[in-house]
Structures are given as C-alpha cells and as structure tokens.
mmCIF file with all atom_site columns, N, CA and C in Angstrom:
data_model
loop_
_atom_site.group_PDB
_atom_site.id
_atom_site.type_symbol
_atom_site.label_atom_id
_atom_site.label_alt_id
_atom_site.label_comp_id
_atom_site.label_asym_id
_atom_site.label_entity_id
_atom_site.label_seq_id
_atom_site.pdbx_PDB_ins_code
_atom_site.Cartn_x
_atom_site.Cartn_y
_atom_site.Cartn_z
_atom_site.occupancy
_atom_site.B_iso_or_equiv
_atom_site.pdbx_formal_charge
_atom_site.auth_seq_id
_atom_site.auth_comp_id
_atom_site.auth_asym_id
_atom_site.auth_atom_id
_atom_site.pdbx_PDB_model_num
ATOM 1   N N  . MET A 1 1  ? 94.265  107.916 117.507 1.00 0.00 ? 582 MET A N  1
ATOM 2   C CA . MET A 1 1  ? 93.818  106.922 116.423 1.00 0.00 ? 582 MET A CA 1
ATOM 3   C C  . MET A 1 1  ? 94.012  107.092 115.028 1.00 0.00 ? 582 MET A C  1
ATOM 4   N N  . TYR A 1 2  ? 93.514  108.244 114.371 1.00 0.00 ? 583 TYR A N  1
ATOM 5   C CA . TYR A 1 2  ? 93.915  108.218 113.212 1.00 0.00 ? 583 TYR A CA 1
ATOM 6   C C  . TYR A 1 2  ? 95.343  108.034 112.674 1.00 0.00 ? 583 TYR A C  1
ATOM 7   N N  . PHE A 1 3  ? 95.777  108.888 113.988 1.00 0.00 ? 584 PHE A N  1
ATOM 8   C CA . PHE A 1 3  ? 97.798  108.705 113.726 1.00 0.00 ? 584 PHE A CA 1
ATOM 9   C C  . PHE A 1 3  ? 98.334  107.672 113.486 1.00 0.00 ? 584 PHE A C  1
ATOM 10  N N  . VAL A 1 4  ? 97.719  106.358 114.602 1.00 0.00 ? 585 VAL A N  1
ATOM 11  C CA . VAL A 1 4  ? 98.097  104.747 114.515 1.00 0.00 ? 585 VAL A CA 1
ATOM 12  C C  . VAL A 1 4  ? 97.937  104.332 112.904 1.00 0.00 ? 585 VAL A C  1
ATOM 13  N N  . LEU A 1 5  ? 96.774  104.449 112.482 1.00 0.00 ? 586 LEU A N  1
ATOM 14  C CA . LEU A 1 5  ? 96.039  104.136 111.214 1.00 0.00 ? 586 LEU A CA 1
ATOM 15  C C  . LEU A 1 5  ? 97.101  104.551 110.124 1.00 0.00 ? 586 LEU A C  1
ATOM 16  N N  . ILE A 1 6  ? 97.347  105.655 110.469 1.00 0.00 ? 587 ILE A N  1
ATOM 17  C CA . ILE A 1 6  ? 98.373  106.764 109.258 1.00 0.00 ? 587 ILE A CA 1
ATOM 18  C C  . ILE A 1 6  ? 99.386  105.744 109.141 1.00 0.00 ? 587 ILE A C  1
ATOM 19  N N  . ASN A 1 7  ? 100.192 105.504 110.464 1.00 0.00 ? 588 ASN A N  1
ATOM 20  C CA . ASN A 1 7  ? 101.496 104.938 110.592 1.00 0.00 ? 588 ASN A CA 1
ATOM 21  C C  . ASN A 1 7  ? 101.349 103.779 110.195 1.00 0.00 ? 588 ASN A C  1
ATOM 22  N N  . VAL A 1 8  ? 100.456 102.863 110.306 1.00 0.00 ? 589 VAL A N  1
ATOM 23  C CA . VAL A 1 8  ? 100.111 101.352 109.861 1.00 0.00 ? 589 VAL A CA 1
ATOM 24  C C  . VAL A 1 8  ? 100.348 101.593 108.246 1.00 0.00 ? 589 VAL A C  1
ATOM 25  N N  . GLN A 1 9  ? 99.470  102.255 107.958 1.00 0.00 ? 590 GLN A N  1
ATOM 26  C CA . GLN A 1 9  ? 99.366  101.912 106.087 1.00 0.00 ? 590 GLN A CA 1
ATOM 27  C C  . GLN A 1 9  ? 100.800 102.511 105.622 1.00 0.00 ? 590 GLN A C  1
ATOM 28  N N  . ILE A 1 10 ? 101.599 103.718 106.023 1.00 0.00 ? 591 ILE A N  1
ATOM 29  C CA . ILE A 1 10 ? 102.726 103.614 105.427 1.00 0.00 ? 591 ILE A CA 1
ATOM 30  C C  . ILE A 1 10 ? 103.686 102.752 105.678 1.00 0.00 ? 591 ILE A C  1
ATOM 31  N N  . PHE A 1 11 ? 103.885 102.167 106.787 1.00 0.00 ? 592 PHE A N  1
ATOM 32  C CA . PHE A 1 11 ? 104.392 100.742 107.092 1.00 0.00 ? 592 PHE A CA 1
ATOM 33  C C  . PHE A 1 11 ? 104.460 99.659  106.160 1.00 0.00 ? 592 PHE A C  1
ATOM 34  N N  . ILE A 1 12 ? 103.193 99.751  105.917 1.00 0.00 ? 593 ILE A N  1
ATOM 35  C CA . ILE A 1 12 ? 102.321 98.889  104.991 1.00 0.00 ? 593 ILE A CA 1
ATOM 36  C C  . ILE A 1 12 ? 103.009 98.725  103.481 1.00 0.00 ? 593 ILE A C  1
ATOM 37  N N  . SER A 1 13 ? 102.446 100.278 103.019 1.00 0.00 ? 594 SER A N  1
ATOM 38  C CA . SER A 1 13 ? 103.352 100.585 101.963 1.00 0.00 ? 594 SER A CA 1
ATOM 39  C C  . SER A 1 13 ? 104.601 100.402 101.498 1.00 0.00 ? 594 SER A C  1
ATOM 40  N N  . LEU A 1 14 ? 105.818 101.275 102.207 1.00 0.00 ? 595 LEU A N  1
ATOM 41  C CA . LEU A 1 14 ? 106.736 100.804 102.175 1.00 0.00 ? 595 LEU A CA 1
ATOM 42  C C  . LEU A 1 14 ? 107.221 99.043  102.398 1.00 0.00 ? 595 LEU A C  1
ATOM 43  N N  . PHE A 1 15 ? 106.502 98.853  102.702 1.00 0.00 ? 596 PHE A N  1
ATOM 44  C CA . PHE A 1 15 ? 106.643 96.893  103.070 1.00 0.00 ? 596 PHE A CA 1
ATOM 45  C C  . PHE A 1 15 ? 106.546 96.415  101.698 1.00 0.00 ? 596 PHE A C  1
ATOM 46  N N  . ILE A 1 16 ? 105.578 96.684  101.129 1.00 0.00 ? 597 ILE A N  1
ATOM 47  C CA . ILE A 1 16 ? 104.969 96.131  99.860  1.00 0.00 ? 597 ILE A CA 1
ATOM 48  C C  . ILE A 1 16 ? 106.046 96.642  98.590  1.00 0.00 ? 597 ILE A C  1
ATOM 49  N N  . VAL A 1 17 ? 106.602 98.099  99.179  1.00 0.00 ? 598 VAL A N  1
ATOM 50  C CA . VAL A 1 17 ? 107.446 98.317  97.536  1.00 0.00 ? 598 VAL A CA 1
ATOM 51  C C  . VAL A 1 17 ? 108.987 97.518  97.914  1.00 0.00 ? 598 VAL A C  1
ATOM 52  N N  . TYR A 1 18 ? 109.252 97.170  99.202  1.00 0.00 ? 599 TYR A N  1
ATOM 53  C CA . TYR A 1 18 ? 110.109 96.765  99.254  1.00 0.00 ? 599 TYR A CA 1
ATOM 54  C C  . TYR A 1 18 ? 110.480 95.276  98.889  1.00 0.00 ? 599 TYR A C  1
ATOM 55  N N  . LEU A 1 19 ? 109.204 94.692  99.055  1.00 0.00 ? 600 LEU A N  1
ATOM 56  C CA . LEU A 1 19 ? 108.951 93.281  98.729  1.00 0.00 ? 600 LEU A CA 1
ATOM 57  C C  . LEU A 1 19 ? 109.080 93.413  96.632  1.00 0.00 ? 600 LEU A C  1
ATOM 58  N N  . ILE A 1 20 ? 108.550 94.415  96.533  1.00 0.00 ? 601 ILE A N  1
ATOM 59  C CA . ILE A 1 20 ? 108.722 94.718  94.735  1.00 0.00 ? 601 ILE A CA 1
ATOM 60  C C  . ILE A 1 20 ? 110.117 94.411  94.231  1.00 0.00 ? 601 ILE A C  1
ATOM 61  N N  . ILE A 1 21 ? 110.749 95.549  94.931  1.00 0.00 ? 602 ILE A N  1
ATOM 62  C CA . ILE A 1 21 ? 112.288 95.514  94.632  1.00 0.00 ? 602 ILE A CA 1
ATOM 63  C C  . ILE A 1 21 ? 113.024 94.548  94.866  1.00 0.00 ? 602 ILE A C  1
ATOM 64  N N  . TYR A 1 22 ? 112.357 93.847  96.043  1.00 0.00 ? 603 TYR A N  1
ATOM 65  C CA . TYR A 1 22 ? 113.440 92.482  96.133  1.00 0.00 ? 603 TYR A CA 1
ATOM 66  C C  . TYR A 1 22 ? 112.887 91.206  95.042  1.00 0.00 ? 603 TYR A C  1
ATOM 67  N N  . PHE A 1 23 ? 111.606 90.721  94.906  1.00 0.00 ? 604 PHE A N  1
ATOM 68  C CA . PHE A 1 23 ? 111.431 90.395  93.592  1.00 0.00 ? 604 PHE A CA 1
ATOM 69  C C  . PHE A 1 23 ? 111.791 90.636  92.038  1.00 0.00 ? 604 PHE A C  1
ATOM 70  N N  . CYS A 1 24 ? 111.854 91.945  91.774  1.00 0.00 ? 605 CYS A N  1
ATOM 71  C CA . CYS A 1 24 ? 112.686 92.315  90.627  1.00 0.00 ? 605 CYS A CA 1
ATOM 72  C C  . CYS A 1 24 ? 114.145 92.327  91.047  1.00 0.00 ? 605 CYS A C  1
ATOM 73  N N  . ALA A 1 25 ? 115.059 92.135  92.166  1.00 0.00 ? 606 ALA A N  1
ATOM 74  C CA . ALA A 1 25 ? 115.989 92.015  91.834  1.00 0.00 ? 606 ALA A CA 1
ATOM 75  C C  . ALA A 1 25 ? 116.420 90.301  91.830  1.00 0.00 ? 606 ALA A C  1
ATOM 76  N N  . LEU A 1 26 ? 115.463 89.434  92.394  1.00 0.00 ? 607 LEU A N  1
ATOM 77  C CA . LEU A 1 26 ? 115.724 87.980  92.088  1.00 0.00 ? 607 LEU A CA 1
ATOM 78  C C  . LEU A 1 26 ? 115.576 87.797  90.391  1.00 0.00 ? 607 LEU A C  1
ATOM 79  N N  . LEU A 1 27 ? 114.613 88.362  89.828  1.00 0.00 ? 608 LEU A N  1
ATOM 80  C CA . LEU A 1 27 ? 114.439 88.134  88.843  1.00 0.00 ? 608 LEU A CA 1
ATOM 81  C C  . LEU A 1 27 ? 115.465 88.709  87.640  1.00 0.00 ? 608 LEU A C  1
ATOM 82  N N  . GLU A 1 28 ? 115.989 89.406  88.289  1.00 0.00 ? 609 GLU A N  1
ATOM 83  C CA . GLU A 1 28 ? 117.287 90.486  87.606  1.00 0.00 ? 609 GLU A CA 1
ATOM 84  C C  . GLU A 1 28 ? 118.619 89.784  87.276  1.00 0.00 ? 609 GLU A C  1
ATOM 85  N N  . SER A 1 29 ? 119.598 89.306  86.554  1.00 0.00 ? 610 SER A N  1
ATOM 86  C CA . SER A 1 29 ? 120.902 88.914  86.348  1.00 0.00 ? 610 SER A CA 1
ATOM 87  C C  . SER A 1 29 ? 121.416 89.013  87.668  1.00 0.00 ? 610 SER A C  1
ATOM 88  N N  . GLN A 1 30 ? 122.535 88.156  87.742  1.00 0.00 ? 611 GLN A N  1
ATOM 89  C CA . GLN A 1 30 ? 123.532 88.281  88.796  1.00 0.00 ? 611 GLN A CA 1
ATOM 90  C C  . GLN A 1 30 ? 124.038 89.554  89.138  1.00 0.00 ? 611 GLN A C  1
ATOM 91  N N  . LYS A 1 31 ? 124.438 89.931  88.359  1.00 0.00 ? 612 LYS A N  1
ATOM 92  C CA . LYS A 1 31 ? 125.014 91.400  88.408  1.00 0.00 ? 612 LYS A CA 1
ATOM 93  C C  . LYS A 1 31 ? 124.640 92.195  89.012  1.00 0.00 ? 612 LYS A C  1
ATOM 94  N N  . SER A 1 32 ? 123.188 92.488  88.421  1.00 0.00 ? 613 SER A N  1
ATOM 95  C CA . SER A 1 32 ? 122.374 93.405  88.763  1.00 0.00 ? 613 SER A CA 1
ATOM 96  C C  . SER A 1 32 ? 121.806 93.219  90.051  1.00 0.00 ? 613 SER A C  1
ATOM 97  N N  . ASN A 1 33 ? 121.795 91.851  90.478  1.00 0.00 ? 614 ASN A N  1
ATOM 98  C CA . ASN A 1 33 ? 120.937 91.440  91.706  1.00 0.00 ? 614 ASN A CA 1
ATOM 99  C C  . ASN A 1 33 ? 121.812 91.608  92.757  1.00 0.00 ? 614 ASN A C  1
ATOM 100 N N  . GLN A 1 34 ? 123.121 91.681  92.589  1.00 0.00 ? 615 GLN A N  1
ATOM 101 C CA . GLN A 1 34 ? 123.945 92.026  93.850  1.00 0.00 ? 615 GLN A CA 1
ATOM 102 C C  . GLN A 1 34 ? 123.886 93.553  94.008  1.00 0.00 ? 615 GLN A C  1
ATOM 103 N N  . ILE A 1 35 ? 123.715 94.490  92.674  1.00 0.00 ? 616 ILE A N  1
ATOM 104 C CA . ILE A 1 35 ? 123.916 96.004  93.022  1.00 0.00 ? 616 ILE A CA 1
ATOM 105 C C  . ILE A 1 35 ? 122.732 96.289  94.024  1.00 0.00 ? 616 ILE A C  1
ATOM 106 N N  . LEU A 1 36 ? 121.672 95.532  93.477  1.00 0.00 ? 617 LEU A N  1
ATOM 107 C CA . LEU A 1 36 ? 120.136 96.310  94.199  1.00 0.00 ? 617 LEU A CA 1
ATOM 108 C C  . LEU A 1 36 ? 120.288 95.615  95.800  1.00 0.00 ? 617 LEU A C  1
ATOM 109 N N  . LYS A 1 37 ? 120.927 94.438  95.499  1.00 0.00 ? 618 LYS A N  1
ATOM 110 C CA . LYS A 1 37 ? 120.886 93.925  97.514  1.00 0.00 ? 618 LYS A CA 1
ATOM 111 C C  . LYS A 1 37 ? 121.916 94.759  98.192  1.00 0.00 ? 618 LYS A C  1
ATOM 112 N N  . GLY A 1 38 ? 122.813 95.356  97.892  1.00 0.00 ? 619 GLY A N  1
ATOM 113 C CA . GLY A 1 38 ? 123.924 96.090  98.714  1.00 0.00 ? 619 GLY A CA 1
ATOM 114 C C  . GLY A 1 38 ? 123.043 97.585  98.598  1.00 0.00 ? 619 GLY A C  1
ATOM 115 N N  . TYR A 1 39 ? 122.179 97.945  97.626  1.00 0.00 ? 620 TYR A N  1
ATOM 116 C CA . TYR A 1 39 ? 121.854 99.126  97.789  1.00 0.00 ? 620 TYR A CA 1
ATOM 117 C C  . TYR A 1 39 ? 120.333 98.935  98.393  1.00 0.00 ? 620 TYR A C  1
ATOM 118 N N  . LEU A 1 40 ? 119.653 97.878  98.688  1.00 0.00 ? 621 LEU A N  1
ATOM 119 C CA . LEU A 1 40 ? 118.706 97.722  99.790  1.00 0.00 ? 621 LEU A CA 1
ATOM 120 C C  . LEU A 1 40 ? 119.648 97.599  101.147 1.00 0.00 ? 621 LEU A C  1
ATOM 121 N N  . LEU A 1 41 ? 120.545 96.670  101.327 1.00 0.00 ? 622 LEU A N  1
ATOM 122 C CA . LEU A 1 41 ? 120.812 96.564  102.671 1.00 0.00 ? 622 LEU A CA 1
ATOM 123 C C  . LEU A 1 41 ? 121.578 98.142  103.047 1.00 0.00 ? 622 LEU A C  1
ATOM 124 N N  . THR A 1 42 ? 122.171 98.929  102.213 1.00 0.00 ? 623 THR A N  1
ATOM 125 C CA . THR A 1 42 ? 122.528 100.107 102.573 1.00 0.00 ? 623 THR A CA 1
ATOM 126 C C  . THR A 1 42 ? 121.422 100.918 103.139 1.00 0.00 ? 623 THR A C  1
ATOM 127 N N  . TRP A 1 43 ? 120.717 100.629 102.092 1.00 0.00 ? 624 TRP A N  1
ATOM 128 C CA . TRP A 1 43 ? 118.928 101.534 102.523 1.00 0.00 ? 624 TRP A CA 1
ATOM 129 C C  . TRP A 1 43 ? 118.476 101.140 103.910 1.00 0.00 ? 624 TRP A C  1
ATOM 130 N N  . LEU A 1 44 ? 118.220 99.711  104.248 1.00 0.00 ? 625 LEU A N  1
ATOM 131 C CA . LEU A 1 44 ? 118.021 99.089  105.447 1.00 0.00 ? 625 LEU A CA 1
ATOM 132 C C  . LEU A 1 44 ? 118.801 100.237 106.389 1.00 0.00 ? 625 LEU A C  1
ATOM 133 N N  . PHE A 1 45 ? 120.171 99.710  106.666 1.00 0.00 ? 626 PHE A N  1
ATOM 134 C CA . PHE A 1 45 ? 121.027 100.540 107.791 1.00 0.00 ? 626 PHE A CA 1
ATOM 135 C C  . PHE A 1 45 ? 120.732 101.903 107.871 1.00 0.00 ? 626 PHE A C  1
ATOM 136 N N  . VAL A 1 46 ? 120.445 102.810 106.759 1.00 0.00 ? 627 VAL A N  1
ATOM 137 C CA . VAL A 1 46 ? 120.451 104.277 107.022 1.00 0.00 ? 627 VAL A CA 1
ATOM 138 C C  . VAL A 1 46 ? 119.393 104.495 108.322 1.00 0.00 ? 627 VAL A C  1
#
C-alpha cells in the first residue's frame, strides 16, 4: 500500500515539473521554445 502511494507521489511530482517546464517553454521566445520542445521530446522517448 505504501509502495503504491510513493509511486503515485513520484508520478504526480514529475507531471507537475513537466507542466512547469512546458509552460516556461511556451513563455520563452520561439528559438528557445523549439530547443526546449526537442529536449522534452528526447526526454520523453528515453
């Protein structure tokens, strides 16, 4: 039971960090936005 709760907490925290990075990328200029998008895509597929 505790193991499942820990996994859910880790998943939620990672999801929040991903959302923060995504919104920061949207607020940046187009060039850095493309760089961050490429970084996030490579990170997702690793």
